[in-house]
Amino acid sequence: LGSIYIEAFINFPDYSQYLNENQAPDSSGVLIEIEAELPSYKNDTSVRPVNSRSIEVTPYDTYRLLLNTFGGESWKRSGSTVYYEFSVPEDGMYCISLRALQNTRKNFSVFRRITINDTVLFEQLNEVPFDYSTDWQNIPLGGDTPYKIFLKKGVNTLGIEANNSPYYMPIEKIKKVLLDINTLSLEIKKLTGNQVDPYKEWVISDYIPDLKERLIAIADDLRVDKEVLAEINAIDGSQEIQTYQMAIDNIMFLAQDPDKVPIHLNRFSEGSGSAAQLLGNLLPLLESQPLALDKVYIHSPDTSPEETKVPFYLSMMEGIKRFINSFKPDPYQSIRAGADELEVWVNRPRQLVDLLQMMTDESFTADTGIRVKFSIMPDESKLVLANAANIQPDVALGVSTNVPYELAIRNALKDLRSYEDFDSFIQIYSPGSFLSYIINDSVYAVPETQDFWATFYRKDILNSLGIPIPKTWNEVIEILPELQRYGMNFNTPLSSGSGTKGYLLTAPYIFNQGAELYSEDGFSTGLGSDEAITAIKFMTDSFTIYGMPLTTSSFYNSFRYGSLPIGISNVETYIKLVTAAPEINGLWGLDLYPATVLPDGTQNRYATGSAQASIMFANTDKPEEGWKFLKWWMSTNTQVDFQQQLILNFGMEYLWFSANMEAFTYLPIPQEHKDVIVQQWQWLQEPVKLPGSYMEERELSNTWNKIVFDAVNPRVAIDSSIIIINREITRKMEEFGYLQNGVKVKEFKIPTIETVEEWMANAK
């Protein structure tokens, strides 16, 4: 930062005033055509060229996908600007036309701010509208009477900036109204508690005398903004205007009889059709300003660009050609890597694979001479099939955490700990992240990305209710009655998902009570211990006694609209809140996973955190090259570069939570959030896998379901599951050669966090 200047605001001149101040002859015969997908520079790297198969755009190819347009959905954030440099042959007046398409927001106008040489020349260029259209159009700035703009001979720069300022008032008003709705809803809940009986009569106006006036004031605010939108978007039928009207109708319905508001909160602040949710969904739509460009024209007033019209028969012929061509083999598709290439399959979207290929070519291959070929793996079950057919890759990335063990136990994976520098390499990881990849003293995968479980809480709601942030499960139980009195609750991971509760959700309860999943030798379950029984009992009592929600269809939505103002969730919720809930920015926070307090005062916060891993196959003929690649890929420099490139190219929606804890500290998220996540990762503990462990995972879920839904005695449910688990572990141990006729013939070592920490401490 060099200097900061504070200057008086100067109004932009009107177009007529601009013409009077810039008297110059019209240029003649000039037509400069610029391909929009080739800007000179831009201020937002996530705005990028995109492909269009329309025959109306250039360049166009019948058989190949070309990056032939610019922007679209990637160019929607207000302030994102693209610049085009061009040269004119002489001083004079010129016109500017854009070949544009806005087909994503029906009956809605998006806006762009136009600058010439970093200056807005007159007021009308501040907010240039682009209306909805299904076809590409040449749109001159100024419409039917194009603006004449004075340009000096030589190089000039055109800036086109996404601009949502025409919607500034509605955007700010929605944020205010949502806070008003939330405040009023809390006031009502403080009076009515958790009473939603439709036959119970309330005289709520005795306690909130101005309730009707406040509802009408909210509706009046929305009406003013609706009129602003209607004035901007003259065409009827806009989804945004209809959403406004639905929210107004809900609020006016409540204003007719304020005493019935408590039984109609589903139309006010709760539920998918409530005024709060309608407005919350509308907010990002108003902030978003998507527009696609094909060409930019700088031309003389007497030389307009010709409109491209494609005959129907030509469009039909192109479709037929592409259809016939679809039966031909793809000349760009190579099934296998070359003999001198390391083959890597990646279980991630194409844009991430393309970025990874580019980074590898520019850095890893350039430094080591090892060529790497990446292929997209749309279904990771193909790894098992490929291994059976002996066509597996050398390395696979983005593999789900449950896959490495199943391959490793069948001798399909390379033992990465066989490399001398493995123990020193893993210093960048949380020790507990390796436990599900270890068999005896061998490690068959390295973590690639990492999840976290933490407490999300709404600052505004909890402060209003005077409820503290719980640090332990005992404190969670203490605040539950107060939350439930207002129709709210505390969300747990067990409340979400399907009927099957996997280890990711159930194992932390076992760990935090000091129990073990298995016996010391690994040949039977550990669920029969007193600690494990205590853990399972608390896991079920949370729902049967303390009334935590059995099912939560979407914690993100419930948290956003205040019905679940606190709860435990993970990365998925975090990214949604950061990128898709602007109305509660600054109103929520993160804290550690609640601690389980043991009788001796020990506090445990163990939680799972697995996401994806990287593996190397045992049959690779390039083991040294593969290990060098894995070390390069998970190194701090590479991970930092990759996560920064993802955000720069695709936005914050692509936050990359690297398992490399050093690299994670460079992620551009608030420091207070980063501190909580790093601290929680100190408690990361993955469940150990062993032959037959899937049965324990399944039976632990079945036990929870039996106790919670069927009211089975916990001891009976656990004892029944122990028999099933031990029988399956014994069967699988015999299958893999650890037991023979019920007699132990080979030891099975259960890995622990201390095991991995010892490896790290003794690394050479």
Short mmCIF file of C-alpha atoms in Angstrom, two decimals, residues 467-741:
data_model
loop_
_atom_site.label_atom_id
_atom_site.label_comp_id
_atom_site.label_asym_id
_atom_site.label_seq_id
_atom_site.Cartn_x
_atom_site.Cartn_y
_atom_site.Cartn_z
CA ILE A 467 -26.94 -18.79 26.63
CA PRO A 468 -23.16 -19.42 26.93
CA ILE A 469 -21.14 -21.44 24.41
CA PRO A 470 -20.83 -24.96 25.88
CA LYS A 471 -17.31 -26.35 26.21
CA THR A 472 -18.26 -29.85 27.39
CA TRP A 473 -21.12 -32.29 26.86
CA ASN A 474 -22.23 -31.61 30.44
CA GLU A 475 -22.63 -27.94 29.54
CA VAL A 476 -24.50 -28.90 26.36
CA ILE A 477 -27.00 -30.82 28.47
CA GLU A 478 -27.33 -27.81 30.80
CA ILE A 479 -28.34 -25.43 27.97
CA LEU A 480 -30.72 -27.88 26.27
CA PRO A 481 -33.79 -27.03 28.41
CA GLU A 482 -33.34 -23.33 27.69
CA LEU A 483 -32.98 -23.94 23.94
CA GLN A 484 -35.90 -26.33 23.82
CA ARG A 485 -38.07 -23.90 25.76
CA TYR A 486 -37.82 -21.60 22.73
CA GLY A 487 -38.38 -24.35 20.17
CA MET A 488 -34.67 -24.68 19.40
CA ASN A 489 -32.15 -27.47 19.90
CA PHE A 490 -28.54 -28.61 19.66
CA ASN A 491 -27.52 -30.46 16.50
CA THR A 492 -25.26 -33.51 16.59
CA PRO A 493 -23.72 -35.36 13.63
CA LEU A 494 -25.92 -38.35 14.49
CA SER A 495 -28.97 -36.21 13.66
CA SER A 496 -28.04 -36.00 10.00
CA GLY A 497 -27.53 -38.53 7.27
CA SER A 498 -29.23 -41.83 6.62
CA GLY A 499 -30.33 -44.52 9.04
CA THR A 500 -26.86 -46.06 9.02
CA LYS A 501 -24.54 -44.28 11.45
CA GLY A 502 -20.94 -44.91 10.40
CA TYR A 503 -17.77 -44.81 12.45
CA LEU A 504 -17.28 -41.15 11.51
CA LEU A 505 -20.31 -40.33 13.69
CA THR A 506 -20.25 -43.01 16.38
CA ALA A 507 -16.55 -43.67 17.08
CA PRO A 508 -15.88 -40.30 18.82
CA TYR A 509 -18.32 -41.25 21.61
CA ILE A 510 -16.31 -44.44 22.21
CA PHE A 511 -12.90 -42.72 22.08
CA ASN A 512 -13.90 -39.89 24.42
CA GLN A 513 -15.02 -42.26 27.17
CA GLY A 514 -11.56 -43.84 27.10
CA ALA A 515 -12.89 -47.05 25.51
CA GLU A 516 -11.39 -49.07 22.66
CA LEU A 517 -13.20 -50.36 19.59
CA TYR A 518 -11.42 -53.73 19.78
CA SER A 519 -9.65 -55.97 22.25
CA GLU A 520 -5.89 -55.56 22.69
CA ASP A 521 -5.08 -58.37 20.25
CA GLY A 522 -7.74 -57.29 17.72
CA PHE A 523 -9.50 -60.67 17.63
CA SER A 524 -12.72 -59.47 19.29
CA THR A 525 -14.74 -56.32 19.84
CA GLY A 526 -14.13 -53.92 22.70
CA LEU A 527 -17.76 -52.80 23.01
CA GLY A 528 -18.31 -54.97 26.09
CA SER A 529 -16.15 -52.77 28.34
CA ASP A 530 -17.77 -50.53 30.96
CA GLU A 531 -16.39 -47.44 29.21
CA ALA A 532 -17.86 -48.48 25.85
CA ILE A 533 -21.25 -49.21 27.42
CA THR A 534 -21.19 -45.77 29.07
CA ALA A 535 -20.38 -44.21 25.69
CA ILE A 536 -23.21 -46.00 23.88
CA LYS A 537 -25.64 -45.14 26.66
CA PHE A 538 -24.78 -41.43 26.41
CA MET A 539 -24.93 -41.62 22.61
CA THR A 540 -28.54 -42.84 22.85
CA ASP A 541 -29.59 -40.86 25.94
CA SER A 542 -28.85 -37.68 23.99
CA PHE A 543 -31.97 -38.45 21.97
CA THR A 544 -34.19 -40.57 24.22
CA ILE A 545 -33.75 -38.50 27.40
CA TYR A 546 -32.30 -35.11 26.46
CA GLY A 547 -34.37 -34.63 23.30
CA MET A 548 -31.72 -33.75 20.73
CA PRO A 549 -33.17 -33.81 17.19
CA LEU A 550 -33.40 -37.32 15.75
CA THR A 551 -33.19 -36.08 12.17
CA THR A 552 -31.96 -32.83 10.67
CA SER A 553 -32.60 -32.60 6.94
CA SER A 554 -30.14 -29.70 6.58
CA PHE A 555 -28.21 -28.28 9.51
CA TYR A 556 -27.00 -25.49 7.22
CA ASN A 557 -30.56 -24.27 6.57
CA SER A 558 -31.69 -24.79 10.17
CA PHE A 559 -28.64 -22.89 11.41
CA ARG A 560 -29.08 -20.14 8.85
CA TYR A 561 -32.69 -19.52 9.84
CA GLY A 562 -32.19 -19.93 13.57
CA SER A 563 -34.13 -23.08 14.46
CA LEU A 564 -30.85 -24.83 15.32
CA PRO A 565 -28.63 -21.95 16.49
CA ILE A 566 -25.89 -24.26 17.74
CA GLY A 567 -24.60 -27.69 16.84
CA ILE A 568 -21.74 -29.84 15.62
CA SER A 569 -20.98 -29.97 11.91
CA ASN A 570 -18.11 -30.16 9.44
CA VAL A 571 -16.38 -28.70 6.38
CA GLU A 572 -19.46 -28.93 4.17
CA THR A 573 -21.46 -26.64 6.44
CA TYR A 574 -18.50 -24.30 6.85
CA ILE A 575 -18.08 -23.74 3.10
CA LYS A 576 -21.82 -23.15 2.64
CA LEU A 577 -21.90 -20.57 5.43
CA VAL A 578 -18.85 -18.76 4.06
CA THR A 579 -20.06 -18.65 0.46
CA ALA A 580 -23.87 -18.85 0.48
CA ALA A 581 -25.19 -17.19 3.65
CA PRO A 582 -24.26 -13.49 3.33
CA GLU A 583 -27.13 -12.37 5.57
CA ILE A 584 -25.47 -13.89 8.68
CA ASN A 585 -21.88 -12.86 7.95
CA GLY A 586 -20.27 -11.99 11.27
CA LEU A 587 -23.19 -13.44 13.25
CA TRP A 588 -21.78 -16.94 13.72
CA GLY A 589 -18.65 -18.50 15.13
CA LEU A 590 -16.71 -21.74 15.63
CA ASP A 591 -15.65 -23.50 18.81
CA LEU A 592 -14.09 -26.84 19.67
CA TYR A 593 -15.96 -30.15 19.69
CA PRO A 594 -17.58 -30.52 23.16
CA ALA A 595 -15.32 -32.35 25.60
CA THR A 596 -16.31 -35.51 27.44
CA VAL A 597 -15.34 -35.12 31.11
CA LEU A 598 -14.17 -38.40 32.68
CA PRO A 599 -14.54 -39.17 36.42
CA ASP A 600 -10.89 -38.21 37.02
CA GLY A 601 -11.45 -34.79 35.42
CA THR A 602 -9.79 -35.62 32.09
CA GLN A 603 -11.39 -33.87 29.12
CA ASN A 604 -11.36 -35.67 25.75
CA ARG A 605 -12.35 -34.03 22.46
CA TYR A 606 -11.49 -36.80 19.99
CA ALA A 607 -13.28 -36.56 16.66
CA THR A 608 -12.82 -38.12 13.26
CA GLY A 609 -11.64 -36.08 10.30
CA SER A 610 -10.92 -38.30 7.35
CA ALA A 611 -11.72 -37.13 3.84
CA GLN A 612 -9.58 -38.36 0.92
CA ALA A 613 -6.24 -40.16 0.68
CA SER A 614 -3.48 -40.95 -1.83
CA ILE A 615 -2.32 -44.51 -2.53
CA MET A 616 0.30 -46.37 -4.59
CA PHE A 617 -0.39 -49.80 -6.06
CA ALA A 618 1.90 -52.71 -5.24
CA ASN A 619 2.28 -53.74 -8.89
CA THR A 620 3.68 -50.39 -10.01
CA ASP A 621 6.88 -50.57 -12.02
CA LYS A 622 7.77 -47.02 -10.93
CA PRO A 623 7.80 -47.18 -7.11
CA GLU A 624 10.54 -44.57 -6.67
CA GLU A 625 8.95 -42.16 -9.14
CA GLY A 626 5.57 -42.68 -7.47
CA TRP A 627 6.96 -41.92 -4.01
CA LYS A 628 8.73 -38.80 -5.27
CA PHE A 629 5.45 -37.65 -6.79
CA LEU A 630 3.46 -38.26 -3.59
CA LYS A 631 6.02 -36.34 -1.53
CA TRP A 632 5.94 -33.46 -4.02
CA TRP A 633 2.13 -33.45 -4.16
CA MET A 634 1.67 -33.35 -0.37
CA SER A 635 4.58 -30.97 0.28
CA THR A 636 3.71 -27.66 1.91
CA ASN A 637 4.72 -25.55 -1.10
CA THR A 638 2.66 -27.59 -3.56
CA GLN A 639 -0.42 -27.75 -1.33
CA VAL A 640 -0.31 -24.00 -0.65
CA ASP A 641 0.07 -23.28 -4.36
CA PHE A 642 -2.77 -25.66 -5.25
CA GLN A 643 -5.23 -24.26 -2.70
CA GLN A 644 -4.41 -20.69 -3.75
CA GLN A 645 -4.84 -21.53 -7.44
CA LEU A 646 -8.20 -23.16 -6.74
CA ILE A 647 -9.52 -20.07 -4.96
CA LEU A 648 -8.07 -17.66 -7.52
CA ASN A 649 -9.49 -19.61 -10.47
CA PHE A 650 -12.80 -20.86 -9.10
CA GLY A 651 -13.62 -18.84 -5.98
CA MET A 652 -14.10 -19.55 -2.27
CA GLU A 653 -16.50 -22.39 -3.08
CA TYR A 654 -13.37 -24.44 -3.81
CA LEU A 655 -11.75 -24.10 -0.39
CA TRP A 656 -9.16 -26.88 -0.09
CA PHE A 657 -8.72 -28.29 3.41
CA SER A 658 -5.34 -29.94 3.00
CA ALA A 659 -4.31 -32.72 5.38
CA ASN A 660 -0.90 -31.03 5.41
CA MET A 661 -1.35 -28.96 8.55
CA GLU A 662 1.42 -26.53 7.62
CA ALA A 663 -0.25 -25.81 4.27
CA PHE A 664 -3.67 -25.42 5.91
CA THR A 665 -2.43 -22.44 7.94
CA TYR A 666 -2.14 -20.49 4.65
CA LEU A 667 -5.83 -20.97 3.78
CA PRO A 668 -7.53 -17.53 3.42
CA ILE A 669 -10.20 -17.94 6.10
CA PRO A 670 -10.60 -15.93 9.34
CA GLN A 671 -7.75 -16.55 11.76
CA GLU A 672 -10.12 -17.31 14.64
CA HIS A 673 -11.70 -20.10 12.59
CA LYS A 674 -8.30 -21.40 11.55
CA ASP A 675 -7.14 -21.52 15.17
CA VAL A 676 -10.17 -23.59 16.22
CA ILE A 677 -9.76 -26.06 13.35
CA VAL A 678 -6.02 -26.54 13.96
CA GLN A 679 -6.64 -27.04 17.67
CA GLN A 680 -9.41 -29.55 16.97
CA TRP A 681 -7.12 -31.47 14.61
CA GLN A 682 -4.83 -32.08 17.59
CA TRP A 683 -7.64 -34.38 18.75
CA LEU A 684 -8.12 -36.11 15.40
CA GLN A 685 -8.45 -39.88 15.75
CA GLU A 686 -9.57 -42.17 12.96
CA PRO A 687 -11.13 -45.56 13.77
CA VAL A 688 -8.76 -48.47 13.24
CA LYS A 689 -9.68 -50.96 10.52
CA LEU A 690 -9.21 -54.71 10.84
CA PRO A 691 -10.70 -57.82 9.19
CA GLY A 692 -14.41 -57.77 10.03
CA SER A 693 -14.41 -54.20 11.38
CA TYR A 694 -17.20 -53.31 8.96
CA MET A 695 -19.49 -55.52 11.03
CA GLU A 696 -18.69 -53.59 14.21
CA GLU A 697 -19.38 -50.32 12.39
CA ARG A 698 -22.72 -51.71 11.19
CA GLU A 699 -23.72 -53.21 14.54
CA LEU A 700 -22.83 -50.02 16.42
CA SER A 701 -25.30 -48.25 14.15
CA ASN A 702 -27.88 -51.02 14.62
CA THR A 703 -27.48 -50.78 18.40
CA TRP A 704 -28.19 -47.06 18.30
CA ASN A 705 -31.28 -47.60 16.16
CA LYS A 706 -32.60 -50.39 18.41
CA ILE A 707 -32.22 -48.35 21.59
CA VAL A 708 -33.49 -45.05 20.18
CA PHE A 709 -36.33 -46.25 17.97
CA ASP A 710 -37.30 -49.64 19.44
CA ALA A 711 -36.64 -48.82 23.12
CA VAL A 712 -34.51 -51.97 23.51
CA ASN A 713 -32.57 -52.21 26.76
CA PRO A 714 -29.01 -50.92 26.04
CA ARG A 715 -27.30 -53.92 27.65
CA VAL A 716 -29.44 -56.36 25.66
CA ALA A 717 -28.79 -54.53 22.37
CA ILE A 718 -25.03 -54.37 23.02
CA ASP A 719 -24.73 -58.04 24.03
CA SER A 720 -26.62 -59.10 20.90
CA SER A 721 -24.30 -57.04 18.70
CA ILE A 722 -21.14 -58.33 20.42
CA ILE A 723 -22.02 -61.91 19.43
CA ILE A 724 -22.52 -60.92 15.78
CA ILE A 725 -19.34 -58.79 15.67
CA ASN A 726 -17.07 -61.42 17.24
CA ARG A 727 -18.40 -64.10 14.92
CA GLU A 728 -17.62 -61.99 11.84
CA ILE A 729 -14.17 -60.90 13.08
CA THR A 730 -13.28 -64.55 13.69
CA ARG A 731 -14.46 -65.52 10.22
CA LYS A 732 -12.46 -62.75 8.52
CA MET A 733 -9.35 -63.41 10.63
CA GLU A 734 -9.41 -67.00 9.42
CA GLU A 735 -9.89 -65.83 5.82
CA PHE A 736 -6.79 -63.63 6.00
CA GLY A 737 -4.63 -66.18 7.82
CA TYR A 738 -4.58 -64.83 11.36
CA LEU A 739 -6.60 -67.75 12.78
CA GLN A 740 -6.62 -71.41 11.86
CA ASN A 741 -9.37 -73.63 13.23
#
